[in-house]
mmCIF file of C-alpha atoms and ligand atoms in Angstrom:
data_model
loop_
_atom_site.group_PDB
_atom_site.id
_atom_site.type_symbol
_atom_site.label_atom_id
_atom_site.label_comp_id
_atom_site.label_asym_id
_atom_site.label_seq_id
_atom_site.Cartn_x
_atom_site.Cartn_y
_atom_site.Cartn_z
ATOM 1 C CA MET A 1 10.851 -31.489 -10.126
ATOM 2 C CA THR A 2 12.509 -27.892 -9.212
ATOM 3 C CA TRP A 3 10.570 -25.651 -8.309
ATOM 4 C CA LYS A 4 10.079 -22.224 -8.927
ATOM 5 C CA ILE A 5 8.063 -19.709 -6.701
ATOM 6 C CA PRO A 6 8.733 -15.882 -7.695
ATOM 7 C CA PHE A 7 7.417 -13.611 -4.912
ATOM 8 C CA LEU A 8 5.978 -12.466 -7.127
ATOM 9 C CA ASP A 9 4.244 -12.841 -11.011
ATOM 10 C CA LEU A 10 2.855 -9.680 -12.863
ATOM 11 C CA ARG A 11 2.907 -11.032 -16.332
ATOM 12 C CA VAL A 12 -1.153 -10.915 -17.812
ATOM 13 C CA ASP A 13 -0.940 -14.390 -19.109
ATOM 14 C CA ASP A 14 -4.753 -15.379 -18.458
ATOM 15 C CA PRO A 15 -6.159 -15.831 -22.450
ATOM 16 C CA GLU A 16 -9.308 -13.603 -21.209
ATOM 17 C CA GLU A 17 -7.429 -11.723 -19.098
ATOM 18 C CA ARG A 18 -5.509 -10.291 -21.680
ATOM 19 C CA ARG A 19 -8.126 -9.824 -24.275
ATOM 20 C CA ASP A 20 -10.048 -7.420 -22.165
ATOM 21 C CA LEU A 21 -7.316 -5.678 -21.418
ATOM 22 C CA LEU A 22 -6.561 -4.812 -25.127
ATOM 23 C CA ALA A 23 -9.775 -4.192 -25.598
ATOM 24 C CA ALA A 24 -9.644 -1.722 -23.125
ATOM 25 C CA VAL A 25 -6.351 -0.740 -24.900
ATOM 26 C CA GLU A 26 -8.170 -0.405 -28.307
ATOM 27 C CA ALA A 27 -10.294 1.464 -27.856
ATOM 28 C CA VAL A 28 -8.566 3.874 -26.271
ATOM 29 C CA LEU A 29 -6.633 4.214 -28.764
ATOM 30 C CA GLN A 30 -9.480 4.959 -31.083
ATOM 31 C CA HIS A 31 -11.355 7.986 -28.844
ATOM 32 C CA GLY A 32 -8.240 9.352 -28.685
ATOM 33 C CA ARG A 33 -8.438 10.958 -25.650
ATOM 34 C CA PHE A 34 -5.317 10.065 -23.970
ATOM 35 C CA ILE A 35 -5.027 13.178 -21.112
ATOM 36 C CA LEU A 36 -8.080 12.217 -18.425
ATOM 37 C CA GLY A 37 -10.574 10.758 -21.559
ATOM 38 C CA PRO A 38 -13.815 9.312 -20.366
ATOM 39 C CA GLU A 39 -12.468 6.710 -18.343
ATOM 40 C CA VAL A 40 -9.937 9.014 -16.069
ATOM 41 C CA ALA A 41 -13.027 10.259 -14.452
ATOM 42 C CA ALA A 42 -15.032 6.427 -15.033
ATOM 43 C CA CYS A 43 -12.111 5.204 -12.834
ATOM 44 C CA GLU A 44 -12.009 8.156 -10.337
ATOM 45 C CA GLN A 45 -15.987 7.444 -9.338
ATOM 46 C CA ARG A 46 -15.780 3.752 -9.135
ATOM 47 C CA LEU A 47 -12.909 4.147 -6.929
ATOM 48 C CA ALA A 48 -14.240 6.598 -5.209
ATOM 49 C CA ALA A 49 -17.411 4.817 -4.341
ATOM 50 C CA ALA A 50 -15.543 1.493 -3.727
ATOM 51 C CA CYS A 51 -14.430 3.921 -0.477
ATOM 52 C CA GLY A 52 -17.383 5.560 0.426
ATOM 53 C CA ARG A 53 -15.863 9.279 -0.354
ATOM 54 C CA THR A 54 -16.814 12.021 -2.709
ATOM 55 C CA TYR A 55 -14.375 12.862 -4.760
ATOM 56 C CA ALA A 56 -11.528 10.892 -6.320
ATOM 57 C CA VAL A 57 -8.796 12.899 -7.830
ATOM 58 C CA GLY A 58 -6.739 9.886 -10.279
ATOM 59 C CA VAL A 59 -2.420 11.396 -10.669
ATOM 60 C CA LYS A 60 0.394 9.602 -11.993
ATOM 61 C CA SER A 61 1.834 7.585 -9.049
ATOM 62 C CA GLY A 62 0.804 7.295 -5.132
ATOM 63 C CA THR A 63 3.988 9.351 -4.500
ATOM 64 C CA ASP A 64 2.324 12.059 -6.513
ATOM 65 C CA ALA A 65 -1.341 11.070 -4.499
ATOM 66 C CA LEU A 66 0.708 11.377 -1.212
ATOM 67 C CA PHE A 67 2.428 14.536 -2.197
ATOM 68 C CA LEU A 68 -0.951 16.208 -3.511
ATOM 69 C CA GLY A 69 -2.878 15.213 -0.864
ATOM 70 C CA LEU A 70 -0.437 16.504 1.565
ATOM 71 C CA LYS A 71 -0.285 20.040 -0.221
ATOM 72 C CA SER A 72 -4.357 19.775 -0.840
ATOM 73 C CA LEU A 73 -4.424 20.867 2.385
ATOM 74 C CA GLY A 74 -2.011 23.213 2.623
ATOM 75 C CA ILE A 75 0.479 21.984 5.060
ATOM 76 C CA GLY A 76 4.409 23.020 3.478
ATOM 77 C CA PRO A 77 6.667 24.066 6.263
ATOM 78 C CA GLY A 78 6.801 24.913 9.755
ATOM 79 C CA ASP A 79 4.757 22.003 10.284
ATOM 80 C CA GLU A 80 5.755 18.891 11.662
ATOM 81 C CA VAL A 81 3.488 15.949 9.936
ATOM 82 C CA ILE A 82 3.776 12.640 12.464
ATOM 83 C CA THR A 83 4.903 9.566 10.230
ATOM 84 C CA ALA A 84 5.319 5.796 10.460
ATOM 85 C CA SER A 85 9.615 4.684 10.545
ATOM 86 C CA LEU A 86 8.576 1.519 8.513
ATOM 87 C CA SER A 87 6.967 2.416 5.111
ATOM 88 C CA TRP A 88 8.034 2.511 1.781
ATOM 89 C CA ILE A 89 10.551 5.946 1.738
ATOM 90 C CA ALA A 90 7.601 7.355 -0.524
ATOM 91 C CA THR A 91 6.612 8.056 2.130
ATOM 92 C CA ALA A 92 8.828 10.797 3.846
ATOM 93 C CA ASN A 93 10.047 11.925 0.878
ATOM 94 C CA ALA A 94 5.906 13.157 0.704
ATOM 95 C CA ILE A 95 6.157 15.168 3.627
ATOM 96 C CA ARG A 96 9.513 16.623 2.751
ATOM 97 C CA LEU A 97 9.313 17.551 0.014
ATOM 98 C CA THR A 98 5.778 19.630 0.443
ATOM 99 C CA GLY A 99 8.405 21.854 2.373
ATOM 100 C CA ALA A 100 7.453 20.196 6.036
ATOM 101 C CA THR A 101 9.098 18.312 8.397
ATOM 102 C CA PRO A 102 8.383 14.234 9.577
ATOM 103 C CA VAL A 103 8.414 12.973 12.354
ATOM 104 C CA PHE A 104 8.654 9.442 12.523
ATOM 105 C CA ALA A 105 6.517 7.530 14.798
ATOM 106 C CA ASP A 106 7.064 3.697 16.763
ATOM 107 C CA VAL A 107 5.214 0.540 15.219
ATOM 108 C CA GLY A 108 2.777 -1.386 17.210
ATOM 109 C CA ASP A 109 3.232 -5.268 16.649
ATOM 110 C CA ASP A 110 0.557 -5.159 14.247
ATOM 111 C CA LEU A 111 3.565 -3.051 12.156
ATOM 112 C CA THR A 112 1.539 0.173 11.684
ATOM 113 C CA MET A 113 2.014 3.337 13.273
ATOM 114 C CA ALA A 114 1.479 3.426 17.430
ATOM 115 C CA PRO A 115 -0.163 6.298 18.829
ATOM 116 C CA ASP A 116 0.913 6.396 22.571
ATOM 117 C CA SER A 117 4.661 6.869 20.189
ATOM 118 C CA VAL A 118 2.959 9.565 18.050
ATOM 119 C CA ARG A 119 2.060 10.844 21.572
ATOM 120 C CA ARG A 120 5.389 11.953 22.735
ATOM 121 C CA LEU A 121 6.832 13.168 19.705
ATOM 122 C CA LEU A 122 3.768 16.463 19.565
ATOM 123 C CA THR A 123 5.099 19.044 19.737
ATOM 124 C CA PRO A 124 3.249 23.077 19.177
ATOM 125 C CA ARG A 125 4.162 22.797 14.978
ATOM 126 C CA THR A 126 2.513 18.862 15.143
ATOM 127 C CA ARG A 127 0.132 19.401 12.037
ATOM 128 C CA ALA A 128 -1.302 15.701 10.996
ATOM 129 C CA ILE A 129 -0.873 12.007 10.407
ATOM 130 C CA VAL A 130 0.365 9.668 8.225
ATOM 131 C CA PRO A 131 -0.996 6.195 9.207
ATOM 132 C CA VAL A 132 0.351 4.285 6.526
ATOM 133 C CA HIS A 133 -1.734 0.811 6.170
ATOM 134 C CA TYR A 134 1.820 -1.996 6.492
ATOM 135 C CA THR A 135 1.150 -4.916 5.402
ATOM 136 C CA GLY A 136 -2.908 -4.564 3.700
ATOM 137 C CA SER A 137 -4.746 -5.003 6.946
ATOM 138 C CA LEU A 138 -5.976 -1.430 8.817
ATOM 139 C CA CYS A 139 -4.015 0.607 11.056
ATOM 140 C CA ALA A 140 -5.867 0.918 14.259
ATOM 141 C CA MET A 141 -7.671 4.049 13.416
ATOM 142 C CA PRO A 142 -10.505 5.035 15.952
ATOM 143 C CA ALA A 143 -7.356 5.859 17.951
ATOM 144 C CA LEU A 144 -5.640 7.421 15.601
ATOM 145 C CA LEU A 145 -8.722 9.322 15.133
ATOM 146 C CA GLN A 146 -9.243 9.996 17.981
ATOM 147 C CA LEU A 147 -5.831 11.281 18.963
ATOM 148 C CA ALA A 148 -6.372 13.130 15.843
ATOM 149 C CA GLN A 149 -9.434 15.472 17.088
ATOM 150 C CA ALA A 150 -7.957 16.144 20.292
ATOM 151 C CA HIS A 151 -4.715 17.380 19.223
ATOM 152 C CA ARG A 152 -6.269 19.070 16.275
ATOM 153 C CA LEU A 153 -4.122 17.125 13.144
ATOM 154 C CA LEU A 154 -5.617 16.556 9.813
ATOM 155 C CA VAL A 155 -4.946 12.599 9.015
ATOM 156 C CA ILE A 156 -4.015 11.697 5.354
ATOM 157 C CA GLU A 157 -4.231 7.696 5.287
ATOM 158 C CA ASP A 158 -0.871 6.469 3.079
ATOM 159 C CA ALA A 159 -3.898 3.414 1.975
ATOM 160 C CA ALA A 160 -1.390 2.636 -0.599
ATOM 161 C CA ARG A 161 -1.260 -1.084 -0.455
ATOM 162 C CA ALA A 162 -4.787 -1.056 1.169
ATOM 163 C CA PHE A 163 -7.804 -1.166 -1.644
ATOM 164 C CA GLY A 164 -10.820 -3.257 -0.628
ATOM 165 C CA ALA A 165 -9.304 -3.409 2.830
ATOM 166 C CA TRP A 166 -11.241 -2.612 5.343
ATOM 167 C CA ASP A 167 -12.891 -2.951 9.809
ATOM 168 C CA HIS A 168 -16.513 -3.331 10.794
ATOM 169 C CA GLY A 169 -17.575 -2.355 6.972
ATOM 170 C CA ARG A 170 -15.453 0.080 6.656
ATOM 171 C CA PRO A 171 -12.722 0.614 3.203
ATOM 172 C CA ALA A 172 -9.086 1.927 3.462
ATOM 173 C CA GLY A 173 -8.971 5.092 2.066
ATOM 174 C CA ALA A 174 -12.272 6.104 4.201
ATOM 175 C CA PHE A 175 -10.689 7.691 6.855
ATOM 176 C CA GLY A 176 -8.259 10.692 6.986
ATOM 177 C CA ASP A 177 -9.159 13.728 5.653
ATOM 178 C CA VAL A 178 -8.035 12.953 2.530
ATOM 179 C CA ALA A 179 -7.172 9.484 1.713
ATOM 180 C CA CYS A 180 -3.806 8.070 -1.536
ATOM 181 C CA PHE A 181 -3.750 4.872 -2.933
ATOM 182 C CA SER A 182 -0.965 3.565 -5.362
ATOM 183 C CA MET A 183 -2.448 1.324 -7.908
ATOM 184 C CA ASN A 184 1.368 0.531 -9.715
ATOM 185 C CA PRO A 185 2.140 -2.745 -10.901
ATOM 186 C CA MET A 186 2.999 -4.209 -7.598
ATOM 187 C CA LYS A 187 0.096 -3.227 -5.785
ATOM 188 C CA VAL A 188 -3.468 -5.545 -4.612
ATOM 189 C CA LEU A 189 -5.600 -3.825 -7.648
ATOM 190 C CA GLY A 190 -2.505 -2.187 -9.983
ATOM 191 C CA ALA A 191 -2.055 -0.381 -13.510
ATOM 192 C CA CYS A 192 0.557 -1.949 -16.173
ATOM 193 C CA GLY A 193 2.395 1.153 -15.278
ATOM 194 C CA GLU A 194 2.245 4.370 -12.120
ATOM 195 C CA ALA A 195 -1.014 5.770 -10.615
ATOM 196 C CA GLY A 196 -2.090 6.840 -8.499
ATOM 197 C CA LEU A 197 -5.604 8.938 -6.319
ATOM 198 C CA VAL A 198 -5.946 10.958 -3.858
ATOM 199 C CA VAL A 199 -9.778 10.451 -2.155
ATOM 200 C CA THR A 200 -12.031 12.919 -0.088
ATOM 201 C CA ASN A 201 -14.872 14.398 0.236
ATOM 202 C CA ARG A 202 -14.121 17.493 1.026
ATOM 203 C CA ARG A 203 -15.315 20.065 -1.920
ATOM 204 C CA ASP A 204 -12.219 22.682 -1.810
ATOM 205 C CA VAL A 205 -10.318 20.218 -1.200
ATOM 206 C CA TYR A 206 -10.810 18.560 -3.946
ATOM 207 C CA GLU A 207 -10.480 21.504 -6.527
ATOM 208 C CA ARG A 208 -7.639 22.891 -4.985
ATOM 209 C CA LEU A 209 -5.899 18.470 -6.105
ATOM 210 C CA LEU A 210 -8.148 18.879 -9.295
ATOM 211 C CA ALA A 211 -5.128 22.158 -9.481
ATOM 212 C CA LEU A 212 -2.658 20.260 -7.901
ATOM 213 C CA ARG A 213 -2.171 17.267 -10.192
ATOM 214 C CA TYR A 214 -1.906 20.354 -13.222
ATOM 215 C CA ASN A 215 0.481 23.040 -12.522
ATOM 216 C CA GLY A 216 -2.220 24.752 -10.010
ATOM 217 C CA MET A 217 -4.057 25.405 -13.299
ATOM 218 C CA HIS A 218 -7.727 26.505 -12.754
ATOM 219 C CA GLN A 219 -9.795 25.973 -15.398
ATOM 220 C CA ARG A 220 -7.168 25.699 -18.298
ATOM 221 C CA ARG A 221 -6.430 29.321 -17.955
ATOM 222 C CA LEU A 222 -4.448 31.312 -15.244
ATOM 223 C CA CYS A 223 -2.576 29.754 -12.225
ATOM 224 C CA HIS A 224 -3.062 30.013 -8.591
ATOM 225 C CA GLU A 225 -0.272 27.929 -7.519
ATOM 226 C CA PRO A 226 3.382 26.686 -8.812
ATOM 227 C CA SER A 227 3.256 22.676 -8.613
ATOM 228 C CA LEU A 228 4.357 19.733 -11.631
ATOM 229 C CA ASN A 229 1.642 17.406 -13.759
ATOM 230 C CA GLY A 230 0.671 14.240 -11.892
ATOM 231 C CA ARG A 231 -2.515 13.389 -14.236
ATOM 232 C CA LEU A 232 -3.200 10.111 -14.142
ATOM 233 C CA ASP A 233 -3.647 8.622 -17.354
ATOM 234 C CA THR A 234 -6.574 7.781 -19.308
ATOM 235 C CA LEU A 235 -4.715 4.182 -20.880
ATOM 236 C CA GLN A 236 -4.036 3.043 -16.933
ATOM 237 C CA ALA A 237 -7.662 4.127 -16.179
ATOM 238 C CA ALA A 238 -8.796 1.707 -18.490
ATOM 239 C CA ILE A 239 -6.333 -1.428 -17.274
ATOM 240 C CA LEU A 240 -7.896 0.002 -14.336
ATOM 241 C CA LEU A 241 -11.309 -0.300 -14.859
ATOM 242 C CA ARG A 242 -11.183 -3.982 -16.549
ATOM 243 C CA ARG A 243 -9.368 -4.987 -13.486
ATOM 244 C CA LEU A 244 -11.365 -4.064 -11.076
ATOM 245 C CA SER A 245 -14.108 -5.379 -12.601
ATOM 246 C CA ASP A 246 -12.443 -8.936 -11.242
ATOM 247 C CA PHE A 247 -10.706 -7.753 -8.038
ATOM 248 C CA GLU A 248 -13.376 -9.510 -6.081
ATOM 249 C CA ARG A 249 -12.132 -12.876 -7.274
ATOM 250 C CA ARG A 250 -8.198 -12.751 -7.413
ATOM 251 C CA LEU A 251 -8.690 -10.759 -4.046
ATOM 252 C CA ALA A 252 -10.124 -14.174 -2.870
ATOM 253 C CA ARG A 253 -7.619 -16.741 -4.383
ATOM 254 C CA ARG A 254 -5.343 -14.368 -2.183
ATOM 255 C CA ARG A 255 -7.079 -14.816 0.556
ATOM 256 C CA GLU A 256 -6.923 -18.305 0.478
ATOM 257 C CA VAL A 257 -3.129 -18.133 0.105
ATOM 258 C CA ALA A 258 -2.865 -16.606 3.556
ATOM 259 C CA THR A 259 -5.498 -18.668 5.481
ATOM 260 C CA TRP A 260 -3.309 -20.862 4.133
ATOM 261 C CA TYR A 261 -0.427 -20.307 5.583
ATOM 262 C CA ARG A 262 -2.002 -18.818 8.356
ATOM 263 C CA LYS A 263 -3.240 -23.074 9.616
ATOM 264 C CA HIS A 264 -0.226 -24.125 8.278
ATOM 265 C CA LEU A 265 2.595 -22.580 9.526
ATOM 266 C CA LYS A 266 0.624 -22.127 13.266
ATOM 267 C CA GLY A 267 3.087 -23.399 15.953
ATOM 268 C CA LEU A 268 7.043 -22.281 13.610
ATOM 269 C CA VAL A 269 6.793 -18.774 13.102
ATOM 270 C CA ASP A 270 5.050 -15.427 14.434
ATOM 271 C CA VAL A 271 1.981 -14.673 11.862
ATOM 272 C CA LEU A 272 -0.139 -11.039 12.184
ATOM 273 C CA PRO A 273 -3.146 -12.056 13.681
ATOM 274 C CA GLU A 274 -6.581 -11.652 12.006
ATOM 275 C CA THR A 275 -8.471 -8.238 13.125
ATOM 276 C CA ALA A 276 -11.859 -10.127 13.897
ATOM 277 C CA GLY A 277 -15.073 -7.487 11.543
ATOM 278 C CA ALA A 278 -11.889 -6.670 9.725
ATOM 279 C CA ARG A 279 -10.780 -7.728 5.544
ATOM 280 C CA SER A 280 -6.524 -7.227 5.526
ATOM 281 C CA VAL A 281 -6.311 -7.427 1.257
ATOM 282 C CA TYR A 282 -3.225 -8.807 1.488
ATOM 283 C CA TYR A 283 -0.227 -7.074 0.223
ATOM 284 C CA LEU A 284 2.609 -9.176 2.247
ATOM 285 C CA PHE A 285 2.432 -11.769 4.046
ATOM 286 C CA PRO A 286 5.724 -11.023 6.201
ATOM 287 C CA ILE A 287 6.307 -14.065 8.426
ATOM 288 C CA GLY A 288 8.650 -14.214 12.419
ATOM 289 C CA THR A 289 11.234 -15.542 13.250
ATOM 290 C CA ASP A 290 14.544 -15.142 15.301
ATOM 291 C CA ALA A 291 16.238 -17.454 12.574
ATOM 292 C CA ARG A 292 15.528 -14.964 9.394
ATOM 293 C CA ASP A 293 18.273 -15.464 8.049
ATOM 294 C CA ALA A 294 19.134 -19.050 7.526
ATOM 295 C CA LEU A 295 14.830 -19.357 6.322
ATOM 296 C CA ARG A 296 16.007 -17.450 3.375
ATOM 297 C CA ALA A 297 18.569 -18.845 2.392
ATOM 298 C CA PHE A 298 17.275 -22.082 2.560
ATOM 299 C CA LEU A 299 13.799 -21.046 0.775
ATOM 300 C CA ALA A 300 15.641 -19.258 -1.830
ATOM 301 C CA ALA A 301 17.967 -22.973 -1.999
ATOM 302 C CA ARG A 302 14.262 -24.416 -3.169
ATOM 303 C CA GLY A 303 13.309 -22.233 -5.231
ATOM 304 C CA ILE A 304 10.979 -20.261 -3.266
ATOM 305 C CA GLU A 305 11.876 -16.581 -3.377
ATOM 306 C CA VAL A 306 10.725 -14.594 0.378
ATOM 307 C CA GLN A 307 12.268 -11.023 0.615
ATOM 308 C CA THR A 308 12.814 -8.695 3.081
ATOM 309 C CA ARG A 309 11.237 -5.791 2.804
ATOM 310 C CA ASP A 310 11.898 -2.034 4.365
ATOM 311 C CA ALA A 311 14.463 -3.850 5.687
ATOM 312 C CA ASP A 312 16.045 -0.173 6.087
ATOM 313 C CA LEU A 313 13.171 1.975 8.514
ATOM 314 C CA LEU A 314 12.769 5.464 7.127
ATOM 315 C CA PRO A 315 14.733 7.173 9.710
ATOM 316 C CA CYS A 316 17.867 5.532 8.857
ATOM 317 C CA HIS A 317 18.017 6.734 5.942
ATOM 318 C CA PRO A 318 21.397 8.708 4.049
ATOM 319 C CA ALA A 319 18.255 11.022 3.775
ATOM 320 C CA TYR A 320 16.584 11.526 7.545
ATOM 321 C CA ARG A 321 19.156 9.609 9.717
ATOM 322 C CA ASP A 322 20.557 13.300 11.358
ATOM 323 C CA GLY A 323 17.971 16.018 11.823
ATOM 324 C CA TYR A 324 14.786 13.923 12.556
ATOM 325 C CA ARG A 325 12.901 13.227 15.498
ATOM 326 C CA ALA A 326 12.658 9.520 15.565
ATOM 327 C CA GLU A 327 11.706 6.354 17.729
ATOM 328 C CA PHE A 328 11.891 2.812 16.318
ATOM 329 C CA ALA A 329 13.542 0.781 18.650
ATOM 330 C CA ASN A 330 10.519 -1.519 18.949
ATOM 331 C CA ALA A 331 10.117 -1.637 14.734
ATOM 332 C CA GLN A 332 13.673 -2.585 14.077
ATOM 333 C CA ARG A 333 13.116 -5.837 16.527
ATOM 334 C CA LEU A 334 10.837 -5.981 14.397
ATOM 335 C CA ILE A 335 11.581 -6.149 10.812
ATOM 336 C CA ARG A 336 15.454 -7.844 11.947
ATOM 337 C CA ARG A 337 12.700 -10.998 12.213
ATOM 338 C CA LEU A 338 10.326 -10.787 9.716
ATOM 339 C CA LEU A 339 9.705 -12.025 5.836
ATOM 340 C CA CYS A 340 7.966 -12.406 2.954
ATOM 341 C CA LEU A 341 6.161 -14.739 1.676
ATOM 342 C CA PRO A 342 5.528 -14.834 -1.864
ATOM 343 C CA ILE A 343 1.099 -13.649 -1.817
ATOM 344 C CA HIS A 344 -0.487 -13.049 -5.193
ATOM 345 C CA ASP A 345 -3.075 -14.827 -6.418
ATOM 346 C CA LYS A 346 -1.213 -16.778 -9.345
ATOM 347 C CA LEU A 347 -0.001 -19.152 -6.374
ATOM 348 C CA THR A 348 -1.745 -22.955 -7.048
ATOM 349 C CA HIS A 349 -2.620 -25.111 -4.364
ATOM 350 C CA ASP A 350 0.651 -26.746 -5.308
ATOM 351 C CA GLU A 351 2.798 -24.610 -4.686
ATOM 352 C CA VAL A 352 1.561 -22.295 -0.994
ATOM 353 C CA LYS A 353 2.091 -26.443 0.108
ATOM 354 C CA TYR A 354 5.138 -26.506 -1.231
ATOM 355 C CA VAL A 355 6.572 -23.822 0.537
ATOM 356 C CA THR A 356 4.644 -24.794 4.092
ATOM 357 C CA ASP A 357 5.780 -27.795 3.909
ATOM 358 C CA CYS A 358 10.021 -25.968 2.710
ATOM 359 C CA ILE A 359 9.233 -23.761 5.695
ATOM 360 C CA TRP A 360 8.044 -27.133 7.807
ATOM 361 C CA GLU A 361 10.712 -28.880 7.139
ATOM 362 C CA PHE A 362 13.546 -26.268 7.807
ATOM 363 C CA PHE A 363 11.865 -26.416 11.240
ATOM 364 C CA LYS A 364 11.301 -29.640 12.096
ATOM 365 C CA GLY A 365 13.754 -31.659 9.876
ATOM 366 C CA GLY A 366 10.837 -33.562 8.112
ATOM 367 C CA ARG A 367 8.362 -33.424 5.148
ATOM 368 C CA PRO A 368 4.544 -33.251 8.073
ATOM 369 C CA CYS A 369 2.896 -36.094 7.118
ATOM 370 C CA GLN A 370 -0.495 -35.551 5.236
HETATM 371 C C1 LIG B 401 3.309 2.020 -2.639
HETATM 372 C C2 LIG B 401 4.274 2.893 -2.015
HETATM 373 C C3 LIG B 401 3.379 4.349 -1.580
HETATM 374 C C4 LIG B 401 4.016 5.335 -3.461
HETATM 375 O O1 LIG B 401 3.168 4.508 -4.523
HETATM 376 P P1 LIG B 401 4.574 4.551 -5.638
HETATM 377 O O2 LIG B 401 2.817 4.753 -6.788
HETATM 378 O O3 LIG B 401 4.653 3.428 -6.648
HETATM 379 O O4 LIG B 401 4.457 5.610 -6.192
HETATM 380 C C5 LIG B 401 3.225 5.170 -0.627
HETATM 381 N N1 LIG B 401 3.650 4.392 0.318
HETATM 382 C C6 LIG B 401 3.792 2.783 0.061
HETATM 383 C C7 LIG B 401 3.252 2.420 2.224
HETATM 384 C C8 LIG B 401 3.662 2.564 -0.438
HETATM 385 O O5 LIG B 401 3.432 0.923 -0.375
#
């Protein structure tokens, strides 16, 4: 038997899901309110409630969510905003395009922003921090919030990868002045196209976001500040509403895969620990090993697609290499050893077992006996 295990499989091939999604699309075609239709408001309400927030504003992408979230708090030229060296490039770009200066903090062994590094990078111009829930587990938010409070910094959560995660009952998105989500198809809660969301409890910020997502217009009449058009469209909202209804079931499957990996890779590779009282959504399942490149080739030859994600740290991209303050020694050390395993809800037991068997074979030269 030849195996082919893709890193992700975004096709909608479950007949029931397909039927429901088509029905959701059909309903939108029927009412014709393609922009800010009723599904957008319903989706915003459901997602705000899911992360314990008063307000949610649907936008066109996670990148827009970050950019507009930062703008809604008045962040701009002259401000420094500290984020993690390890993230998707959108985090840096969103900060930069407000006119503020991104500053890159090192990460701890959990792959999220290290409070110590943030502290070293503070200056009188530091205005905000943008912690990134990198793998789909929450950052150590209590320590970061404490630091932010002590230095009067705004907090913008980059929760793009973490919808549905929590820590001691507090969900991703519930921590910052604003929190930003992406629902692009790769994310754990994904649309069938681009989608994003900003949540907040502050009414002033909410109202500003409503204007910012539509050319800075207030009540469709007067523009108070220049902005672009970044509204979540109704079709994607309709799809997200349907996907929310079986989010927990799919997440449970993803978590079963993670539990299997964790159990069967123990002693072979480094795996991030599960924090007691916390739930990860496992956007990524990274493993750490000094034999990273050989293992990747070994698995590829056996039909298993593994990926090195975000291998170029944010301050190492040409756009940010010169003139930006950064700490990333630990991030560099960690990322060189990391490989991300396929993790999604379509993986079968046999496939997941095959992945761990192959890794076992790579390290031990034989199949595990069970
Ligand atoms: C995906 C992602 C984004 C951007 O989201 P898009 O919807 O792709 O624009 C931002 N930050 C992180 C950490 C992400 O993973």
